[in-house]
Short mmCIF file of C-alpha atoms in Angstrom, two decimals:
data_model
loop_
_atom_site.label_atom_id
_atom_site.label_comp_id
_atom_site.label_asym_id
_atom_site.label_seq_id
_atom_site.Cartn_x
_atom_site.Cartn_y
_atom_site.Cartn_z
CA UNK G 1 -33.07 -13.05 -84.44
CA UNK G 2 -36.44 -13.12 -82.91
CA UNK G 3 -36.91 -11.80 -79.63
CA UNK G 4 -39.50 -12.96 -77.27
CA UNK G 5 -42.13 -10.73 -76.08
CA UNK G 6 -41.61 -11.40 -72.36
CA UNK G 7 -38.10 -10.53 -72.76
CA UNK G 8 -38.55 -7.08 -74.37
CA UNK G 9 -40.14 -5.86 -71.29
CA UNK G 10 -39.38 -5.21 -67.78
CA UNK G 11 -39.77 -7.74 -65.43
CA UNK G 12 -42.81 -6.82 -62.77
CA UNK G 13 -41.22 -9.20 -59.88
CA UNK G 14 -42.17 -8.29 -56.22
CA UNK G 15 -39.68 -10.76 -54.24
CA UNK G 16 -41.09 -12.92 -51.41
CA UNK G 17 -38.64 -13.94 -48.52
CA UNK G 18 -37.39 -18.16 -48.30
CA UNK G 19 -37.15 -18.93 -44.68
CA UNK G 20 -35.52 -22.96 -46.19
CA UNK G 21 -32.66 -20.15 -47.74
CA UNK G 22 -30.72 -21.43 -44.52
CA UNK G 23 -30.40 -24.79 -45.88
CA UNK G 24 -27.77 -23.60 -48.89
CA UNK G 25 -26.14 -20.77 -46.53
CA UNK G 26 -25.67 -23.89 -44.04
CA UNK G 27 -24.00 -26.18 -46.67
CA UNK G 28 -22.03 -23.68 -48.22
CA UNK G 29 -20.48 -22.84 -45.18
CA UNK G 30 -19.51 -26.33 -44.66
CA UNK G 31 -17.98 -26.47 -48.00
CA UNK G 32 -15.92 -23.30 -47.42
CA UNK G 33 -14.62 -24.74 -44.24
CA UNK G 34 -13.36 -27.55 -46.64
CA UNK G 35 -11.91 -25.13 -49.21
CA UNK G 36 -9.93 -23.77 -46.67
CA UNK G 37 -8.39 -26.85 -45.47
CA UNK G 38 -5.06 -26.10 -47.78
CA UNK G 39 -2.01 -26.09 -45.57
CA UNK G 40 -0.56 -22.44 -45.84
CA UNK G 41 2.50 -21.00 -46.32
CA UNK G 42 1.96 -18.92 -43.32
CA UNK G 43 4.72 -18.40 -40.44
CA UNK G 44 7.36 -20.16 -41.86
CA UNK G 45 10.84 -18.32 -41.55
CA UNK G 46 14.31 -19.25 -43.28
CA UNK G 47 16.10 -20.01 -40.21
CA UNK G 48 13.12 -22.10 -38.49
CA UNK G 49 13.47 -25.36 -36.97
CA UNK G 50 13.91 -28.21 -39.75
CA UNK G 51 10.23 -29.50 -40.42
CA UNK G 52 11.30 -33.02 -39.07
CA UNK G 53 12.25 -31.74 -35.41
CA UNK G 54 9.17 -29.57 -35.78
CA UNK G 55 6.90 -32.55 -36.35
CA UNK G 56 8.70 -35.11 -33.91
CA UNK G 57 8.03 -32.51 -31.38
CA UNK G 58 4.32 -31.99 -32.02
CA UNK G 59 3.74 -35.62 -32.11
CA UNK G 60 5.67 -35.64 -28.83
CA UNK G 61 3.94 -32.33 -27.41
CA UNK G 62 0.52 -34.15 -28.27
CA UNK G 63 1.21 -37.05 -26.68
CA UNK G 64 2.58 -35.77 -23.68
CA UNK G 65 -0.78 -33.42 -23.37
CA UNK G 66 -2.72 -37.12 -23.93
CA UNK G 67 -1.35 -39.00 -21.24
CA UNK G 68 -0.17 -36.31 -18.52
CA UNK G 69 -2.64 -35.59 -15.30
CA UNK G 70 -0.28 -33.53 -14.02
CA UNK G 71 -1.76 -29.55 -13.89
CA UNK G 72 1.96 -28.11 -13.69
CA UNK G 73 3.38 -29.78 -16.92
CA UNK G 74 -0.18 -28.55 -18.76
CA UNK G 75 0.13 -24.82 -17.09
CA UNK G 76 3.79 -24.88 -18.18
CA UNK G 77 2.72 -25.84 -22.03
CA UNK G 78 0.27 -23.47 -21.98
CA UNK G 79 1.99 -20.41 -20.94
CA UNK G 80 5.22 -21.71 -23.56
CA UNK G 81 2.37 -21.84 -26.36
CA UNK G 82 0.67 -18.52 -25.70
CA UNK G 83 4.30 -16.72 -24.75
CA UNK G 84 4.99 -17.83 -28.20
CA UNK G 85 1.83 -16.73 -29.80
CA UNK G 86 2.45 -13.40 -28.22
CA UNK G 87 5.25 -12.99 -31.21
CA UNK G 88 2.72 -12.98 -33.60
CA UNK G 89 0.62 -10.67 -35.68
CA UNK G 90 -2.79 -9.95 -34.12
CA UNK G 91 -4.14 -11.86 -37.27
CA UNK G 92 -2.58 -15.10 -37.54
CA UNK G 93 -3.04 -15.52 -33.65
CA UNK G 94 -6.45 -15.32 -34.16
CA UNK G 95 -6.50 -17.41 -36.84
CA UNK G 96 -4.79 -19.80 -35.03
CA UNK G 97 -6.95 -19.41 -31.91
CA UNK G 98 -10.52 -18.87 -33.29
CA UNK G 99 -9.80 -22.62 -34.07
CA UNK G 100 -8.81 -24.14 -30.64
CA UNK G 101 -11.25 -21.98 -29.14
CA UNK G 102 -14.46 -23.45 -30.84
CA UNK G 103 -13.19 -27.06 -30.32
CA UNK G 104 -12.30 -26.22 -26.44
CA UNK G 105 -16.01 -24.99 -25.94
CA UNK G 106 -17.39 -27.78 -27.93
CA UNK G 107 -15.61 -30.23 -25.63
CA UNK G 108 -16.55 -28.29 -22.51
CA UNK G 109 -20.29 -28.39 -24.01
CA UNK G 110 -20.08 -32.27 -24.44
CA UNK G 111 -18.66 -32.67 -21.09
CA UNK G 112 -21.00 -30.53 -19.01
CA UNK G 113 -23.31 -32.64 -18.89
CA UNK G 114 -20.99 -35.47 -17.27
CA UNK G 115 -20.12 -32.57 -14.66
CA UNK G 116 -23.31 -31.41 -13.65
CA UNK G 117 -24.54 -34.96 -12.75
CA UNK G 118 -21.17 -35.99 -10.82
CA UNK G 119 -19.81 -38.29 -13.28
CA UNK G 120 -16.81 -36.12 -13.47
CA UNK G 121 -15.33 -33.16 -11.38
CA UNK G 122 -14.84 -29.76 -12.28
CA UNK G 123 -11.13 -29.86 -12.60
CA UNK G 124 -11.82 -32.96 -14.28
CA UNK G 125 -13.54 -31.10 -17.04
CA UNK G 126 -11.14 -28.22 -17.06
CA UNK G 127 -8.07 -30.38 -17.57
CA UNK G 128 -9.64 -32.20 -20.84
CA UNK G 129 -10.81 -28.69 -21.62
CA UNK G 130 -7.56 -27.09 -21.96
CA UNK G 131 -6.00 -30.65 -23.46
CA UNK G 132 -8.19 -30.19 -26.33
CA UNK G 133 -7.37 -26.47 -26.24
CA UNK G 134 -3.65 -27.29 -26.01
CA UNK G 135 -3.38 -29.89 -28.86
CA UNK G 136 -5.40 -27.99 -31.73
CA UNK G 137 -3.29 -25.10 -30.88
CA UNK G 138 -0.10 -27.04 -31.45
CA UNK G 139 -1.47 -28.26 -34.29
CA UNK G 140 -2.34 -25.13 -35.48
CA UNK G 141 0.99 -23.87 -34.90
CA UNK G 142 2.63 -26.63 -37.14
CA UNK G 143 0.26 -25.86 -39.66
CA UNK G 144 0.65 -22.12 -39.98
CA UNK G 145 4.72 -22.73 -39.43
CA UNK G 146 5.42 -25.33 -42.00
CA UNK G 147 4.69 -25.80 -45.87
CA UNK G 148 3.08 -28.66 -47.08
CA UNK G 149 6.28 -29.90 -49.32
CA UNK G 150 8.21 -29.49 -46.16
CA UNK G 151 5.95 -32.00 -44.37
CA UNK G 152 6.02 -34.46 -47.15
CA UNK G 153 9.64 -34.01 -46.84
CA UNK G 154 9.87 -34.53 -42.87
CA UNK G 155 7.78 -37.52 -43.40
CA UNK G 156 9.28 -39.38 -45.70
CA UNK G 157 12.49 -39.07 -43.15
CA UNK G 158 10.61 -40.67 -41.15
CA UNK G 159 10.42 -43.45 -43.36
CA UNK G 160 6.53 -43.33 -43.69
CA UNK G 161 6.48 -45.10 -47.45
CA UNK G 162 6.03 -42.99 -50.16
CA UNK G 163 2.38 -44.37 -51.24
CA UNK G 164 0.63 -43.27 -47.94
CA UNK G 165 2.39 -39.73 -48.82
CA UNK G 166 1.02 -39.72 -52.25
CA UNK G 167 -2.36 -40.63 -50.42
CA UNK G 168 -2.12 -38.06 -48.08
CA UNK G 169 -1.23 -35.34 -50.40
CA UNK G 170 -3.70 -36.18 -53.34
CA UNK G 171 -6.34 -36.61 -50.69
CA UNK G 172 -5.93 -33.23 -49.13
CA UNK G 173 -6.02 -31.68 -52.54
CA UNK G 174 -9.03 -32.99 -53.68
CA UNK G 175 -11.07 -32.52 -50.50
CA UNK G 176 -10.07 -28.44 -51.17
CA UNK G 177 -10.81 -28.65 -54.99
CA UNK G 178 -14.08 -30.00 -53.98
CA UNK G 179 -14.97 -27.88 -51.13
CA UNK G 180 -13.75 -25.21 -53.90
CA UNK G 181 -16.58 -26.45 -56.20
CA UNK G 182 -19.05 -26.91 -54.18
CA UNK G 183 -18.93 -23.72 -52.60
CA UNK G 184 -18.88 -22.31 -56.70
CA UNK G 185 -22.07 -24.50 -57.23
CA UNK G 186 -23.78 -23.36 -54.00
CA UNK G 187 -23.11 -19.96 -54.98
CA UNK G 188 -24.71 -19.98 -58.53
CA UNK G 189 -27.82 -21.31 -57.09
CA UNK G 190 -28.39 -19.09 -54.42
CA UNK G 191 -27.96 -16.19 -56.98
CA UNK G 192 -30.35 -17.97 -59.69
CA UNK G 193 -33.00 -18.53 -56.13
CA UNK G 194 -34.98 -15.58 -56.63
CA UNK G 195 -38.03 -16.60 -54.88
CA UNK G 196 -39.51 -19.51 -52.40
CA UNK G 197 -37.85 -22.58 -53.64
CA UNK G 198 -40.36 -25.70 -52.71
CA UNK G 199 -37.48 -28.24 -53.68
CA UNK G 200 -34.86 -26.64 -51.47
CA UNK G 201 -33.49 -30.18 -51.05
CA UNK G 202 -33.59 -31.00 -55.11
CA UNK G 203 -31.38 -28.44 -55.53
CA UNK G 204 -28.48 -28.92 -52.51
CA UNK G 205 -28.83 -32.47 -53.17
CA UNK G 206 -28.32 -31.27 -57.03
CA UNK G 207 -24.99 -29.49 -56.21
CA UNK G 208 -23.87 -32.22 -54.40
CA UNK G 209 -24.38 -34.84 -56.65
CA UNK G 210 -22.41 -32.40 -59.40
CA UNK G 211 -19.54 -32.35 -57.19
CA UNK G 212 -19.73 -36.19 -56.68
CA UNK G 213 -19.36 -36.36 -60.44
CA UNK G 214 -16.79 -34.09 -60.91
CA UNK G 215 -14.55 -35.59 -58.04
CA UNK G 216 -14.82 -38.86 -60.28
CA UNK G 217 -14.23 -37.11 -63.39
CA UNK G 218 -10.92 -35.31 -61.78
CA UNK G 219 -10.14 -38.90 -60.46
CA UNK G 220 -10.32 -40.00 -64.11
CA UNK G 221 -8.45 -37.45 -65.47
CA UNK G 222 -5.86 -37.43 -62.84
CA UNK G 223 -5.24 -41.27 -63.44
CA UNK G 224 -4.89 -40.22 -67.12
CA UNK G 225 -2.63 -38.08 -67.13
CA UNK G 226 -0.25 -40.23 -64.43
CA UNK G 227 -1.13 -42.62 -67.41
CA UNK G 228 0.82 -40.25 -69.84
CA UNK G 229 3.45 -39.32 -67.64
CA UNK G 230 4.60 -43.13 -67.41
CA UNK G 231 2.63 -44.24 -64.34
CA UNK G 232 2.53 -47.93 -64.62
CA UNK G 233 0.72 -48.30 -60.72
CA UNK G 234 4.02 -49.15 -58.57
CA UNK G 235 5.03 -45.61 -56.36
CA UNK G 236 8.91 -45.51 -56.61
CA UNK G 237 9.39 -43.83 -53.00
CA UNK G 238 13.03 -42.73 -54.11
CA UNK G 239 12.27 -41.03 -57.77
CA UNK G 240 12.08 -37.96 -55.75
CA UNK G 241 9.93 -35.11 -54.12
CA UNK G 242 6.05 -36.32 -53.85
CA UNK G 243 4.48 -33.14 -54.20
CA UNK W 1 -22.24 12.01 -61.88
CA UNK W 2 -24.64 10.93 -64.05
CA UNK W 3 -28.23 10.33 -61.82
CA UNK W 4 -29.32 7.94 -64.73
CA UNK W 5 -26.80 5.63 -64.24
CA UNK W 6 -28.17 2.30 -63.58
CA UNK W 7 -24.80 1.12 -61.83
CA UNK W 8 -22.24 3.51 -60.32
CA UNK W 9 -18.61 2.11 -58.59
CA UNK W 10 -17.62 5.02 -56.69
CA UNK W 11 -13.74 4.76 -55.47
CA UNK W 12 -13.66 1.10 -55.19
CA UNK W 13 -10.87 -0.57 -53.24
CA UNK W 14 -10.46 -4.20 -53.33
CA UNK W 15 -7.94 -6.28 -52.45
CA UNK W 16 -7.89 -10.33 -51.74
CA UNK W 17 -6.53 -10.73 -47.82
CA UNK W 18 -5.97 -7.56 -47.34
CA UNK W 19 -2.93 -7.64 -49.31
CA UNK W 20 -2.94 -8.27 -53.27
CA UNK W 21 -4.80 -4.98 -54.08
CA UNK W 22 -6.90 -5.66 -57.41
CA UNK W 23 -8.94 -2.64 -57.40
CA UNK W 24 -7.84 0.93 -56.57
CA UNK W 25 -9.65 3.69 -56.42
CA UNK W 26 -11.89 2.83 -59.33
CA UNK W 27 -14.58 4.68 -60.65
CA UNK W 28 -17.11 2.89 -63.19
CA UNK W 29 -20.79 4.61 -64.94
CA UNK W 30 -23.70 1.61 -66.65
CA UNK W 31 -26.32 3.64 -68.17
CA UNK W 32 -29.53 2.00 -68.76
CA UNK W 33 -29.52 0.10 -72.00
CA UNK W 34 -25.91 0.75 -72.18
CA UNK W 35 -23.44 -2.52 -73.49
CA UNK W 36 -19.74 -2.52 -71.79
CA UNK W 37 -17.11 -4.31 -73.19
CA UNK W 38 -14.30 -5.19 -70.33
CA UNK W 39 -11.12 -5.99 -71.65
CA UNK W 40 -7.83 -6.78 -70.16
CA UNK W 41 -5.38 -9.13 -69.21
CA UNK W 42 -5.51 -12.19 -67.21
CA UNK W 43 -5.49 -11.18 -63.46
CA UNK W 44 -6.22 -7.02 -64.00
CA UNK W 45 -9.42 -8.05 -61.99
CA UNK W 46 -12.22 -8.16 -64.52
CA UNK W 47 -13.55 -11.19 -62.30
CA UNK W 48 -13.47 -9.50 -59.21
CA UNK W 49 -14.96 -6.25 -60.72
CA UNK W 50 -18.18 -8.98 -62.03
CA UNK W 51 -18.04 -10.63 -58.46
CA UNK W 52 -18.33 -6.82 -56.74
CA UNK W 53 -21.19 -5.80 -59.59
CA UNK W 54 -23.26 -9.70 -58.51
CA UNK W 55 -22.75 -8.83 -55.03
CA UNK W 56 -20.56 -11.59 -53.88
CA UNK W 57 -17.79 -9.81 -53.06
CA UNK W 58 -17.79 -6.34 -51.41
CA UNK W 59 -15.11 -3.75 -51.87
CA UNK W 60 -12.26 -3.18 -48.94
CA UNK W 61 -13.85 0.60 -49.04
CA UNK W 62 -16.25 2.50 -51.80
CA UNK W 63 -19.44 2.31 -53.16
CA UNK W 64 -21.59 0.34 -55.05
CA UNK W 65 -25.29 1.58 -55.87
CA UNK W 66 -27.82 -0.25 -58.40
CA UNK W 67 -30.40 1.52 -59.62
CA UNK W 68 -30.12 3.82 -56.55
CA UNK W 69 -29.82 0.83 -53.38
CA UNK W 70 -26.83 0.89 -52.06
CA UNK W 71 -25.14 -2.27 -52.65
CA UNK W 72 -23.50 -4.00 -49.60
CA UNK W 73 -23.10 -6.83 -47.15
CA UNK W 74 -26.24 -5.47 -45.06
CA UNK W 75 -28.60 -4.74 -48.04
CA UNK W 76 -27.90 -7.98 -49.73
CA UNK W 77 -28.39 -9.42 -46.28
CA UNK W 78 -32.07 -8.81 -46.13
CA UNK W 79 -33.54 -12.21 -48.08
CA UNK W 80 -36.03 -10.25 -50.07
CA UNK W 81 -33.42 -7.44 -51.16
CA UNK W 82 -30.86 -10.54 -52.17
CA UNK W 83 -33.59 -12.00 -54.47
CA UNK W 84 -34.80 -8.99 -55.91
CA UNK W 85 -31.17 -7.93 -56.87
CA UNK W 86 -30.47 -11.08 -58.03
CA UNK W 87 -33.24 -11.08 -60.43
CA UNK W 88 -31.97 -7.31 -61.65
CA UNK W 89 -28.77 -8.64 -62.00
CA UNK W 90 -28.00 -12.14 -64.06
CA UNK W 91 -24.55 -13.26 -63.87
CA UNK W 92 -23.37 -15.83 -66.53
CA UNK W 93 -20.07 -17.42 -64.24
CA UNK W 94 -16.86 -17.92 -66.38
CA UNK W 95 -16.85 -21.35 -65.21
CA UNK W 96 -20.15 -22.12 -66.21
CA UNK W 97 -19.84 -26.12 -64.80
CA UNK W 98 -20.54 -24.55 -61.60
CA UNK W 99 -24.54 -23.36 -62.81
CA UNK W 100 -25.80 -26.53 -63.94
CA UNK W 101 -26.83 -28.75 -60.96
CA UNK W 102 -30.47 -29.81 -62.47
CA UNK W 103 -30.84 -33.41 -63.82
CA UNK W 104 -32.57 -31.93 -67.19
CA UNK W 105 -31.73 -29.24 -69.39
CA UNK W 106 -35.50 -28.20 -68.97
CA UNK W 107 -35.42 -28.14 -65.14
CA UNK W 108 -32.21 -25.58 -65.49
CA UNK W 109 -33.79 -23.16 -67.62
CA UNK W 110 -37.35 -23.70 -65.48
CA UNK W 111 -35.33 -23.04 -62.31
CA UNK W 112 -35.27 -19.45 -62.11
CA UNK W 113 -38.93 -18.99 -63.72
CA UNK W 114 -40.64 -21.79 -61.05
CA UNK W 115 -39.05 -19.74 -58.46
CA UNK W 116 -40.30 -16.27 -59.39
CA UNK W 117 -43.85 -18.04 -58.85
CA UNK W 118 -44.92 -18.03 -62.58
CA UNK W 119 -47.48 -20.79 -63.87
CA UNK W 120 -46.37 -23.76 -65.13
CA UNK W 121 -47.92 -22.46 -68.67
CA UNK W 122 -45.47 -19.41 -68.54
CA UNK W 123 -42.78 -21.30 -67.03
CA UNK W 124 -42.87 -23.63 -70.13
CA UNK W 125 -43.22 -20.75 -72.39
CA UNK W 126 -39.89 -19.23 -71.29
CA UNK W 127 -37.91 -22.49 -71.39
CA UNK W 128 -39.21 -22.87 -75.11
CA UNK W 129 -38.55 -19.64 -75.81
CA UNK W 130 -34.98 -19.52 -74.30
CA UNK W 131 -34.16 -22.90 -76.22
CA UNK W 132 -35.20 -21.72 -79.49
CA UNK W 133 -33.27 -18.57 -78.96
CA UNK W 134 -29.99 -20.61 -79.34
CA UNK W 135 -31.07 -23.91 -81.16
CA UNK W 136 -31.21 -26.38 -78.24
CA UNK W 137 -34.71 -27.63 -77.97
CA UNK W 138 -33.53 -30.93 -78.99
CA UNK W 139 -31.59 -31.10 -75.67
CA UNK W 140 -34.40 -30.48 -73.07
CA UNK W 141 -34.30 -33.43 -71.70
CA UNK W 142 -30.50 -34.26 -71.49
CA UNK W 143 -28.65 -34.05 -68.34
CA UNK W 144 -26.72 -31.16 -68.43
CA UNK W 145 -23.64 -32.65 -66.79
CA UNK W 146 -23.20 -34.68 -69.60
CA UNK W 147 -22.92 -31.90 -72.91
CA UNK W 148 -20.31 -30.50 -74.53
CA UNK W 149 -18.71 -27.19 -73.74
CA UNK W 150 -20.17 -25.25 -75.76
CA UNK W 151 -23.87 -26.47 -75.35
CA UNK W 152 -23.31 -26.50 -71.79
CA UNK W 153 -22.36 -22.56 -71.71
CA UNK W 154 -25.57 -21.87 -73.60
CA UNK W 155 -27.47 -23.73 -71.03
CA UNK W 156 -26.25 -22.18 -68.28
CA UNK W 157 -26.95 -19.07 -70.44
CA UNK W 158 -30.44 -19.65 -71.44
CA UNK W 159 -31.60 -20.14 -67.73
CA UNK W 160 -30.15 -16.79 -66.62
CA UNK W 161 -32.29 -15.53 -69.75
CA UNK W 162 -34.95 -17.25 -68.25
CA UNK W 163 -35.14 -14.63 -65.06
CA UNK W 164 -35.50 -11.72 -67.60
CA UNK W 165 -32.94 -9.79 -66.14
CA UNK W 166 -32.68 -5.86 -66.47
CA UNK W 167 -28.58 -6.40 -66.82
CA UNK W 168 -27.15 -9.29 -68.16
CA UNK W 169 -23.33 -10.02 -66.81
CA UNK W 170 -21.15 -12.59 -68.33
CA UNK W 171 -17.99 -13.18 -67.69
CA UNK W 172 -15.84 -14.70 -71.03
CA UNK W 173 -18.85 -16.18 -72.62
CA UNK W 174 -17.46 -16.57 -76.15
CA UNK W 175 -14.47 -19.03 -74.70
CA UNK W 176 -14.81 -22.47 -75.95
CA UNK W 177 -17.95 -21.81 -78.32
CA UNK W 178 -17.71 -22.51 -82.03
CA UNK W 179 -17.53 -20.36 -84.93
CA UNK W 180 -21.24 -20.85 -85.45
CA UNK W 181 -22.34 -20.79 -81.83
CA UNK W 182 -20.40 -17.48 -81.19
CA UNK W 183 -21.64 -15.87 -84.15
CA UNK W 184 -25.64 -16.78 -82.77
CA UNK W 185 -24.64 -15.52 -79.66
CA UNK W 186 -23.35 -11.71 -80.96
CA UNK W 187 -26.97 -11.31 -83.46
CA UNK W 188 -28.69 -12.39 -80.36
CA UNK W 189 -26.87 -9.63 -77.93
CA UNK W 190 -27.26 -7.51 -80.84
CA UNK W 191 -31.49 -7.94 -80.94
CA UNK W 192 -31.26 -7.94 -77.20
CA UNK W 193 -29.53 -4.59 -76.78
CA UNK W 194 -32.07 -2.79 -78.87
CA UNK W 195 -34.68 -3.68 -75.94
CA UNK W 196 -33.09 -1.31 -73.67
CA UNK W 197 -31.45 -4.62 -71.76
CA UNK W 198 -28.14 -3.41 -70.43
CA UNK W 199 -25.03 -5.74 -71.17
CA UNK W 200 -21.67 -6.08 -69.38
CA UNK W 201 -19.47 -8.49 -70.90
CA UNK W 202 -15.68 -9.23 -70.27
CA UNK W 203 -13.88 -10.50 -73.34
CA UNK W 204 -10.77 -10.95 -74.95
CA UNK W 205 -12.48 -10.81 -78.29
CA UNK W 206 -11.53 -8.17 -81.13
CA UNK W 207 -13.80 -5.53 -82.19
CA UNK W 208 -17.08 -6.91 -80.26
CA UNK W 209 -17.18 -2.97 -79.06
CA UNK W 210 -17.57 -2.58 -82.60
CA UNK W 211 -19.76 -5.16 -83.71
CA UNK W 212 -22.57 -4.95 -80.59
CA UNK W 213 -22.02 -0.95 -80.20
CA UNK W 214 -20.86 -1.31 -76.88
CA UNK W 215 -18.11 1.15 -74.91
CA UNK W 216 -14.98 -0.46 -73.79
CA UNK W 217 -13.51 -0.34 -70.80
CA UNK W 218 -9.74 -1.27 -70.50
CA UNK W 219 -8.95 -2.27 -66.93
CA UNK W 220 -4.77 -3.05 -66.28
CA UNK W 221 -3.32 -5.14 -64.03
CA UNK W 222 -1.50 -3.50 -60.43
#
């Protein structure tokens, strides 16, 4: 086999600095923020609360966080979710809270405004401040308590029909498989961008357009092999676990 | 220690959140030139070793040094230091789907070369060059999405080859390639080794060691 002559020597590249390298670093984060978006395992223990009572009550929690203006029942959640969180490993609570945290000072961001012009008060602001706080921490909480299969399970108790389960589940699963890709993609090109890339776009919009074909590809094959497994398009909600 | 060594692992520790240890303690020596055969089974960490040698994963605690920079989250943090290892070091990915996000076969391969800044004349030179290697001039202008397996791995490796890389790191690149296809691709690693081009290849394949020269290295699962 017949080498070519620029590939018996050694390459005489100075590197140059891509200020537009932001633009890939900026979508792959995004995509890894999808990737992670599996439900975990986490917290959950053998003797824990059954996953239906768990989920009635953080439906309920939320909903009493929505409506309620009163400061007591809020302060009394609040110290009852971080008394809780107190259990916990130093890791998972900050897991738990880096979350709530960023979405509680996005809200106060958004709402600042509305507070430094009078539109709102202070307290005003505080109270939808810690609301936000309070229900992606609950949320959290279910999440790192409760495995996915036990959800499915507590919601099909509660008679939600088997199809929007299905839905749910297959949805959720894709949107990580493609994060999953697209983060894969995003990497190979910012290790193949070895210099100033003048099409920065061309190639993010490249990646993305990959993972738009292999989400329909996956759809394809998915629907295949349902095909072979005897799907004929009804859901039977009572053949059994939807996992 | 060997102050040739073109890539040194010094005491590596590794492990995936903090708890499933992959790597521990482990020591690993690339001369120059030199072709490494990694071999073991599925989940030893042969993948994460790669990742740690591309830079996109850094070890729990040790040391990495290429070509005497030390290798870490700070030094490949500096834009120019990223690019310039990254054009030391080409990585062929196992799943090699994730590499090909061009709408031609020629743009793939022309990536890598239109970045480094050369002329569209040289640019076109390597792209030729790289296709010929392998037999797949006829596909320049096919999107790469749409080839088979096999054509699509030596796409994705032709436009590493296209950075001229001082190591060349592939991860299982004889899975899913012909008879034919593979045999191409061991004369070619073959010619290439005798340029001083350092290989590190991780493969399940018997006797490569013996048919490119290369020195094994057995890694074994925790």
């Amino acid at each position: 086999m017949i080498i070519p002559e620029w590939m018996k020597e050694k390459e005489d590249y100075k590197s140059v600095s891509d200020r537009r390298r932001y633009i890939i670093r900026t979508v792959k984060s995004l995509s890894e923020i999808l990737s992670r978006l599996s439900f975990q395992a986490g917290h959950e223990k053998e003797h824990a609360l059954p996953a239906i009572l768990k989920l009635i009550l953080t439906i309920a929690l939320m909903i009493l966080i929505s409506v309620t203006n009163n400061r007591l029942i809020l302060m009394g959640i609040f110290a009852l979710v971080l008394l809780y969180l107190s259990t916990w490993p130093a890791k998972d609570i900050l897991s738990v809270l880096k979350v709530s945290l960023m979405i509680a000072v996005f809200t106060g961001i958004l709402l600042t405004p509305a507070a430094i012009f009078g539109m709102s008060s202070g307290a005003n602001l505080i109270r939808l401040v810690l609301k936000a706080f309070l229900c992606l921490t609950i949320l959290s909480l279910f999440n790192h308590t409760t495995q996915w299969n036990h959800i499915t399970g507590a919601l099909k108790k509660m008679h939600v029909p088997g199809i929007m389960i299905f839905i749910l589940d297959v949805t959720l699963k894709y949107i990580v498989m493609l994060g999953v890709f697209l983060r894969d993609v995003l990497t190979a090109v910012d290790v193949r961008s070895v210099g100033r890339d003048r099409n920065k776009y061309d190639s993010v919009g490249g990646a993305m357009g990959v993972t738009l074909m292999r989400g329909a590809e996956l759809n394809k094959l998915m629907y295949e092999a349902m095909q072979c497994r005897g799907f004929t398009g009804d859901y039977d909600n009572h053949s059994g676990e939807v996992n | 220690m060997n102050k040739e060594a073109l890539i040194r692992l010094e005491h590596i520790y590794f492990s995936y959140d903090g708890e499933n240890r992959v790597l521990e303690d482990y020591d690993l020596t690339v001369q120059a030139g030199e072709c490494l055969i990694v071999k073991g089974d599925n989940g030893a960490g042969k993948s994460t070793l790669f990742r740690i040698l591309n830079g996109l994963s850094f070890p729990d605690s040790g040391r990495y040094i290429f070509g005497g920079d030390f290798i870490d989250k700070e030094y490949l943090q500096n834009d120019r230091n990223f690019k310039r290892f990254h054009q030391r070091i080409g990585y062929l990915f196992q799943n090699h789907d994730i590499m090909l996000f061009n709408g031609r076969v020629y743009d793939e391969i022309a990536y890598g070369p239109r970045q480094m800044g050369l002329s569209d004349e040289e640019t076109d030179t390597r792209v030729r060059d790289c296709m010929e290697l392998f037999g797949i001039g006829n596909l320049a202008d096919k999107a790469p999405y749409h080839l088979s397996n096999g054509q699509k791995k030596l796409v994705a490796l032709t436009a590493v080859l296209a950075l001229n890389p001082e190591v060349l790191v592939m991860d299982e690149p004889f899975a899913g390639l012909d008879k034919g296809t593979k045999e191409k691709l061991i004369d070619f690693l073959k010619a290439y080794r005798e340029f001083g081009k350092t290989i590190i290849i991780a493969t399940h394949e018997d006797e490569l060691e013996l048919r490119l020269g290369g020195r094994v290295e057995i890694m074994i699962k925790r």
